[in-house]
PDB file of C-alpha atoms in Angstrom:
ATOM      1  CA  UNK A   1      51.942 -26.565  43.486  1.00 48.00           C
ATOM      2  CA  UNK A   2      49.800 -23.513  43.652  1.00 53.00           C
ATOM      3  CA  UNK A   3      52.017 -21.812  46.254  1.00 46.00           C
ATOM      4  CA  UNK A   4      55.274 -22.590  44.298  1.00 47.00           C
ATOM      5  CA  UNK A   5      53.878 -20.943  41.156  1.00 50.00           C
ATOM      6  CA  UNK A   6      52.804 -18.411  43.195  1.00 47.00           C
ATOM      7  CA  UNK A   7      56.402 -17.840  44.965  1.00 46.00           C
ATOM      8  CA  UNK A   8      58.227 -18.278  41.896  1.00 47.00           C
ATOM      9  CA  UNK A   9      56.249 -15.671  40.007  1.00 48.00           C
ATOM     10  CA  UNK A  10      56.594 -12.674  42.172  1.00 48.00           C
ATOM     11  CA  UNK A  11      60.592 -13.830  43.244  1.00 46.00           C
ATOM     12  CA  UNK A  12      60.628 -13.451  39.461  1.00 46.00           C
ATOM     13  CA  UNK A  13      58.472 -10.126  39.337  1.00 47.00           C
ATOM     14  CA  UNK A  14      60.319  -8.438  42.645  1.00 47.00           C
ATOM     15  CA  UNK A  15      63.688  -9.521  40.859  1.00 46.00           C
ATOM     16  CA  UNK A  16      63.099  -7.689  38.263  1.00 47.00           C
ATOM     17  CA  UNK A  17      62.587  -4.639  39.667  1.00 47.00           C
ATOM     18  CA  UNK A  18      65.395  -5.030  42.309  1.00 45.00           C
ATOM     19  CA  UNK A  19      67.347  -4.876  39.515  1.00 44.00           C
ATOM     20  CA  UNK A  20      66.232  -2.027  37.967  1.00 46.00           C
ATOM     21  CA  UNK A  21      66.278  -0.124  40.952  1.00 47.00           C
ATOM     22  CA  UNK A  22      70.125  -1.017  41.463  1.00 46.00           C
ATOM     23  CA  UNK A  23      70.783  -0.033  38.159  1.00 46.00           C
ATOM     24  CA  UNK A  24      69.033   3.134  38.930  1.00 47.00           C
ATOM     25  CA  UNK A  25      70.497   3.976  42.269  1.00 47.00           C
ATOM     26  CA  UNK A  26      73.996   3.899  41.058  1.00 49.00           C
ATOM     27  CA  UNK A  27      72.984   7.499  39.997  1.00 49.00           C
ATOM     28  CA  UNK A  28      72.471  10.271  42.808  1.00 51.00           C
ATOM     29  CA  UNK A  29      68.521  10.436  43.812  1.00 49.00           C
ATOM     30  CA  UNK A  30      67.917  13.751  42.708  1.00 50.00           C
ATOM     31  CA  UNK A  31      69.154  12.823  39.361  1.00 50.00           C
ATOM     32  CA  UNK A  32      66.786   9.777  39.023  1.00 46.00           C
ATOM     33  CA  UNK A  33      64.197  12.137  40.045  1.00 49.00           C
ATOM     34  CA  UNK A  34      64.749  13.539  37.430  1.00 59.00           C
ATOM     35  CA  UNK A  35      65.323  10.964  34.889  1.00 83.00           C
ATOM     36  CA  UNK A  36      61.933   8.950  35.634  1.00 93.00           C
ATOM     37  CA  UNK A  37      58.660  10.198  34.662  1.00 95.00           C
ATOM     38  CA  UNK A  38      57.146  12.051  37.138  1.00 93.00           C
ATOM     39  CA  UNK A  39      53.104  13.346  37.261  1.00 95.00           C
ATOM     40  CA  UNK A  40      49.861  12.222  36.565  1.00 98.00           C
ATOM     41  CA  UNK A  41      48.162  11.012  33.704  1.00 98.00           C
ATOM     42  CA  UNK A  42      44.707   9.045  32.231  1.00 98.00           C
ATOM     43  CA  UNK A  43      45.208   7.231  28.965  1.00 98.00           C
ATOM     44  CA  UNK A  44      43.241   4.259  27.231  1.00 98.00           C
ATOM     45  CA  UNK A  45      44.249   1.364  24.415  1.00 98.00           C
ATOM     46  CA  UNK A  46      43.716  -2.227  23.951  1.00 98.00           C
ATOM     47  CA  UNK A  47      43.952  -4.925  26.914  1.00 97.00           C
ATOM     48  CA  UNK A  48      43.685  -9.016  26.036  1.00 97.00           C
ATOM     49  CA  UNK A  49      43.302 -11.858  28.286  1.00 95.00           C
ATOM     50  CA  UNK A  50      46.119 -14.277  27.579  1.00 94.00           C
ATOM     51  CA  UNK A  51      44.376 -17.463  30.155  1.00 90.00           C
ATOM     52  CA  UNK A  52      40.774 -19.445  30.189  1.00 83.00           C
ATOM     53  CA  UNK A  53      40.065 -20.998  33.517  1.00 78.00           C
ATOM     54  CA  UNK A  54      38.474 -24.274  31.684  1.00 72.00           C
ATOM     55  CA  UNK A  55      34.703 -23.857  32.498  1.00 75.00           C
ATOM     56  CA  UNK A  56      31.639 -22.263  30.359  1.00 70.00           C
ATOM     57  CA  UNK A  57      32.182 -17.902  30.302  1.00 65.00           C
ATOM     58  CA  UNK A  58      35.834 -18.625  30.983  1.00 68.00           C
ATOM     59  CA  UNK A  59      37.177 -18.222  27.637  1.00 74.00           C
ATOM     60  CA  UNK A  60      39.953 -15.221  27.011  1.00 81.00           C
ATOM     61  CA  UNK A  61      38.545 -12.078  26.042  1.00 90.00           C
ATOM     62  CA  UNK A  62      40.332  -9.048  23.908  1.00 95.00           C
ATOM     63  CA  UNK A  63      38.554  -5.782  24.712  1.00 96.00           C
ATOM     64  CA  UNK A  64      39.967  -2.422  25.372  1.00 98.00           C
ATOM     65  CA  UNK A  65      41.339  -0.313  29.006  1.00 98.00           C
ATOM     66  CA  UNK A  66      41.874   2.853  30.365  1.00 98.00           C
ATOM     67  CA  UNK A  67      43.785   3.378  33.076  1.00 98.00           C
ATOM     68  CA  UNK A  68      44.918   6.002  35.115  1.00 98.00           C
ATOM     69  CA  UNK A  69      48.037   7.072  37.222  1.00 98.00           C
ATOM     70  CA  UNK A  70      47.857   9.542  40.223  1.00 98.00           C
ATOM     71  CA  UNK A  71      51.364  10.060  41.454  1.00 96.00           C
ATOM     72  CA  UNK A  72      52.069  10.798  45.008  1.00 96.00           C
ATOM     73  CA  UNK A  73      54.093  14.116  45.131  1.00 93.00           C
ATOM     74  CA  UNK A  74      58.105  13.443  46.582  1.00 92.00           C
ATOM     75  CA  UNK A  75      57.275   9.401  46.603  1.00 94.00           C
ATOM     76  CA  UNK A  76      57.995   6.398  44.588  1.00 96.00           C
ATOM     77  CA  UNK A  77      54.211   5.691  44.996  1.00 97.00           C
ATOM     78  CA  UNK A  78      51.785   5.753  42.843  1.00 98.00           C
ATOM     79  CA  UNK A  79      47.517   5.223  43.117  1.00 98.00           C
ATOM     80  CA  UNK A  80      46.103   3.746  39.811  1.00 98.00           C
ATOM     81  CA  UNK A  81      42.900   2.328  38.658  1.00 98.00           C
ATOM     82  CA  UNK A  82      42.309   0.744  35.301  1.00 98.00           C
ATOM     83  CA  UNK A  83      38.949  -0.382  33.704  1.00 98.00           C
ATOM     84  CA  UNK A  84      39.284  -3.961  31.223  1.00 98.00           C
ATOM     85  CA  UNK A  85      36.029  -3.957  29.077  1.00 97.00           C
ATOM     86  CA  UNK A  86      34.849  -5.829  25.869  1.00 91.00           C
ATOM     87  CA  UNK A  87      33.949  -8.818  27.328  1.00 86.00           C
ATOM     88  CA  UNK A  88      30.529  -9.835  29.272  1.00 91.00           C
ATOM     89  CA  UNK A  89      31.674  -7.946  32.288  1.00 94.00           C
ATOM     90  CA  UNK A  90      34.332  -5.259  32.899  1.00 97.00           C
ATOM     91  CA  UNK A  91      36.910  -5.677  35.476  1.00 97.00           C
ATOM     92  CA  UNK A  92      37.669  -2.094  37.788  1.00 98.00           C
ATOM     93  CA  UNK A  93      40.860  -2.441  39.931  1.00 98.00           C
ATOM     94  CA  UNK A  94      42.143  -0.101  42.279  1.00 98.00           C
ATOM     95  CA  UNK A  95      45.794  -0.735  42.997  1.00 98.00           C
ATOM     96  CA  UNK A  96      48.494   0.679  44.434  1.00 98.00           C
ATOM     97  CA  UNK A  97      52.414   0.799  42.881  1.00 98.00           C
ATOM     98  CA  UNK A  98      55.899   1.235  44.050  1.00 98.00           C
ATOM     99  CA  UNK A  99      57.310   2.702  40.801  1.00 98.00           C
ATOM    100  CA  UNK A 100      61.522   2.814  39.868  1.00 97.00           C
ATOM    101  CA  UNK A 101      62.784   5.272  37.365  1.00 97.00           C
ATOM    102  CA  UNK A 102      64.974   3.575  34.793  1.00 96.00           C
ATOM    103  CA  UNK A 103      65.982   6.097  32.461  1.00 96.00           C
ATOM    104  CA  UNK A 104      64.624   9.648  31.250  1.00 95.00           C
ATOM    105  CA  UNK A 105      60.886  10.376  31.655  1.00 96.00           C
ATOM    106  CA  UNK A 106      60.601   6.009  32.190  1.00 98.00           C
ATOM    107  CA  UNK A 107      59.319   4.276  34.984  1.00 97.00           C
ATOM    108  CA  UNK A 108      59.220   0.273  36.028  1.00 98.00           C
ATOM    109  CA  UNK A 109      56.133  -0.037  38.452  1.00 98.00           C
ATOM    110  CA  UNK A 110      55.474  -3.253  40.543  1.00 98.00           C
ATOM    111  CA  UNK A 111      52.138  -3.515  42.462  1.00 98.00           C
ATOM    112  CA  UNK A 112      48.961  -4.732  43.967  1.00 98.00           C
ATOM    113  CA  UNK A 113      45.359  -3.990  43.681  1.00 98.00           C
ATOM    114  CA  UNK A 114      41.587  -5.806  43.589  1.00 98.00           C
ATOM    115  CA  UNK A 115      39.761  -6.432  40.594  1.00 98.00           C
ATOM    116  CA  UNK A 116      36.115  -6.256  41.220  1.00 98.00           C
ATOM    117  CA  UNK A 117      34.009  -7.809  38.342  1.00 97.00           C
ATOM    118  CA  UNK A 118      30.656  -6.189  36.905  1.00 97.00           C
ATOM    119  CA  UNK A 119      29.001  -9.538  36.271  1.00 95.00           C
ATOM    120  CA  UNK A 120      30.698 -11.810  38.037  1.00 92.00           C
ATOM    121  CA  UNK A 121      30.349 -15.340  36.689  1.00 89.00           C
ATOM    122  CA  UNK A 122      31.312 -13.896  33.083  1.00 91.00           C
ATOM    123  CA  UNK A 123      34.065 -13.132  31.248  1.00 90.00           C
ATOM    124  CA  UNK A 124      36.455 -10.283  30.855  1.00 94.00           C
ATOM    125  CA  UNK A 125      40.128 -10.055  30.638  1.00 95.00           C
ATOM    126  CA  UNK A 126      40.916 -11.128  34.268  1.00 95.00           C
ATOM    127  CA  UNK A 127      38.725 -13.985  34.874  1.00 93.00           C
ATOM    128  CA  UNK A 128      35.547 -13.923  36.233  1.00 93.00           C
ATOM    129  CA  UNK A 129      35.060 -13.483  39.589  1.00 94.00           C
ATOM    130  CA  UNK A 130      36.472 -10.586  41.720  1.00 97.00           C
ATOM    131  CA  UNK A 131      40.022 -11.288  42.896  1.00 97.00           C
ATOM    132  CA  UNK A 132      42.892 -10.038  44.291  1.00 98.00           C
ATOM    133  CA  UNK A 133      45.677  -8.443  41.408  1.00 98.00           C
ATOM    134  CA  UNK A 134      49.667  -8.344  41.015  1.00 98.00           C
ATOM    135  CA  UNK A 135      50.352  -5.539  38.210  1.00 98.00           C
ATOM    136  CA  UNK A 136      53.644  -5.247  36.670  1.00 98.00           C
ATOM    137  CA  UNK A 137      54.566  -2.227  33.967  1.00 98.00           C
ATOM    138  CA  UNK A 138      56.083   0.431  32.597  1.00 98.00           C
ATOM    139  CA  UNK A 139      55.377   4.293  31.532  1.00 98.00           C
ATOM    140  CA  UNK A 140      57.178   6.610  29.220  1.00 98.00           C
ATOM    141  CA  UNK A 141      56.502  10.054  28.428  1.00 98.00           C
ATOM    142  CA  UNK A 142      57.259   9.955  24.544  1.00 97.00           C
ATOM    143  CA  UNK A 143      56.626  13.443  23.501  1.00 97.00           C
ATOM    144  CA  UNK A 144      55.245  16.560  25.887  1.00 96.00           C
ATOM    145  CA  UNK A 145      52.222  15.293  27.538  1.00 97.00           C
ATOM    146  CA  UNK A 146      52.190  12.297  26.289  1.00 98.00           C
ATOM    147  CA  UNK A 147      52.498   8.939  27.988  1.00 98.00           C
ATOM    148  CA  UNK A 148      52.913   5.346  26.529  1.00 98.00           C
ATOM    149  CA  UNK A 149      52.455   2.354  28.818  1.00 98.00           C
ATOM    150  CA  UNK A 150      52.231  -1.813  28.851  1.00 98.00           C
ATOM    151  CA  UNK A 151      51.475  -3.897  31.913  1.00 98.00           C
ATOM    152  CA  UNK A 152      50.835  -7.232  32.290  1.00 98.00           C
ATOM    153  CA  UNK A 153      48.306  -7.866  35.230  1.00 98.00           C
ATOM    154  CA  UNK A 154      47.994 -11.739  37.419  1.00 98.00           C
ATOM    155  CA  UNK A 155      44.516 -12.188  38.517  1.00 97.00           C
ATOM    156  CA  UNK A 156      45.064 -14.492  41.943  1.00 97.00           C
ATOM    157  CA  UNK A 157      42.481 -17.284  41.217  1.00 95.00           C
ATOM    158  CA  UNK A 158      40.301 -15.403  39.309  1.00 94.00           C
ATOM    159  CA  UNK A 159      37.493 -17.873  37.685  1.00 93.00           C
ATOM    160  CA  UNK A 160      34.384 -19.008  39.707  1.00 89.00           C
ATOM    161  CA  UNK A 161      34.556 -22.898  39.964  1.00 86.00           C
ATOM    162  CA  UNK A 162      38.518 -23.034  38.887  1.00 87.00           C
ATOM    163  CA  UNK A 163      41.965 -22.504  40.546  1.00 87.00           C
ATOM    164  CA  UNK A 164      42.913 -21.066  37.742  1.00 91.00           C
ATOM    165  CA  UNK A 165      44.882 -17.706  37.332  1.00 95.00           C
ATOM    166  CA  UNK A 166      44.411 -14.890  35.101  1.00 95.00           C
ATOM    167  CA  UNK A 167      46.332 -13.020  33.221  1.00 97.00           C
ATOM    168  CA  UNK A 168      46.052  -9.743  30.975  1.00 97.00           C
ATOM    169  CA  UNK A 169      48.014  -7.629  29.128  1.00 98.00           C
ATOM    170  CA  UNK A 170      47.609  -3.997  28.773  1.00 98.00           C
ATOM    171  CA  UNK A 171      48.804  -1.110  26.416  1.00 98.00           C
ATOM    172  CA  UNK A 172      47.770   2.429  25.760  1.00 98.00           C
ATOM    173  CA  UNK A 173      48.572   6.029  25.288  1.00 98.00           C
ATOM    174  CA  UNK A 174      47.589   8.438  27.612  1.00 98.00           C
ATOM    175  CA  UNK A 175      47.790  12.320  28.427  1.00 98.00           C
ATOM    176  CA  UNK A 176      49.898  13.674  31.634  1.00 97.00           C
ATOM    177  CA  UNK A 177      48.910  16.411  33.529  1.00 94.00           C
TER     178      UNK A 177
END
């Protein structure tokens, strides 16, 4: 059961942004280049765990983020790290993204990362216990310098004594540079 869910979500996730990327690459590839937000930026707002794992420090926690994006000059890659705090414990993940432009100064980004817990055994917006992460989000530069973005991220069993899942989503403004 757990491998199904687990198939059928990121089938869903990679479908997604298989079809944003053939939507995008009916356009030349300088010209996407151009279209999708390119550059680097740090930016905070609000993050919210959407799951409880059923046991005691489990429950879902709203809190804040700030996350970061360094893009990889001439790739579709992208290193990011994001910090989920408010709860008992924050969660830092590292993660890396393959990110599709999808219109002018917009990105899609699909991705993977670790979530490492600063007291593990309690609460924050992924779970609590240090797991592995699927990310998947979008970026917009709304105005010179400055970036809006939403993810949702899938903590991969994520709660000490549980095989439950957690989930968080993300939003924020940030500043590119």
């Amino acid at each position: 059961m757990r491998l199904a869910k687990l198939t059928a979500t990121a089938a869903l996730a990679l479908s997604s942004i298989l079809v944003s990327a053939g939507i995008a690459s009916a356009q030349p590839v300088q010209q996407l280049q151009q279209q999708g937000m390119n550059g680097s930026y740090i930016g905070a707002g609000v993050s919210a765990g959407v799951t409880n794992g059923g046991q005691q420090e489990d429950a879902a926690t709203f809190g804040g983020n700030v996350q970061g994006r360094y893009a990889i000059p001439k790739s579709q890659v992208s290193v990011r790290g994001a910090a989920l705090f408010g709860g008992n414990s924050t969660a830092l993940i590292p993660m890396v993204t393959l990110d599709a432009p999808v219109a002018k100064n917009t990105n899609v980004y699909l991705g993977g990362g670790y979530s490492f817990q600063t007291n593990e055994g309690y609460a924050s917006q992924l779970g609590n216990k240090n797991a592995p992460v699927v990310t998947l989000g979008a970026e917009s530069e709304v105005a010179k310098n400055i970036v809006v973005y939403g993810d949702a991220k899938w903590g991969i069993d994520a709660y000490k004594n549980s095989s439950a899942d957690a989930v968080s989503l993300q939003t924020g403004v940030g500043y590119r540079f």
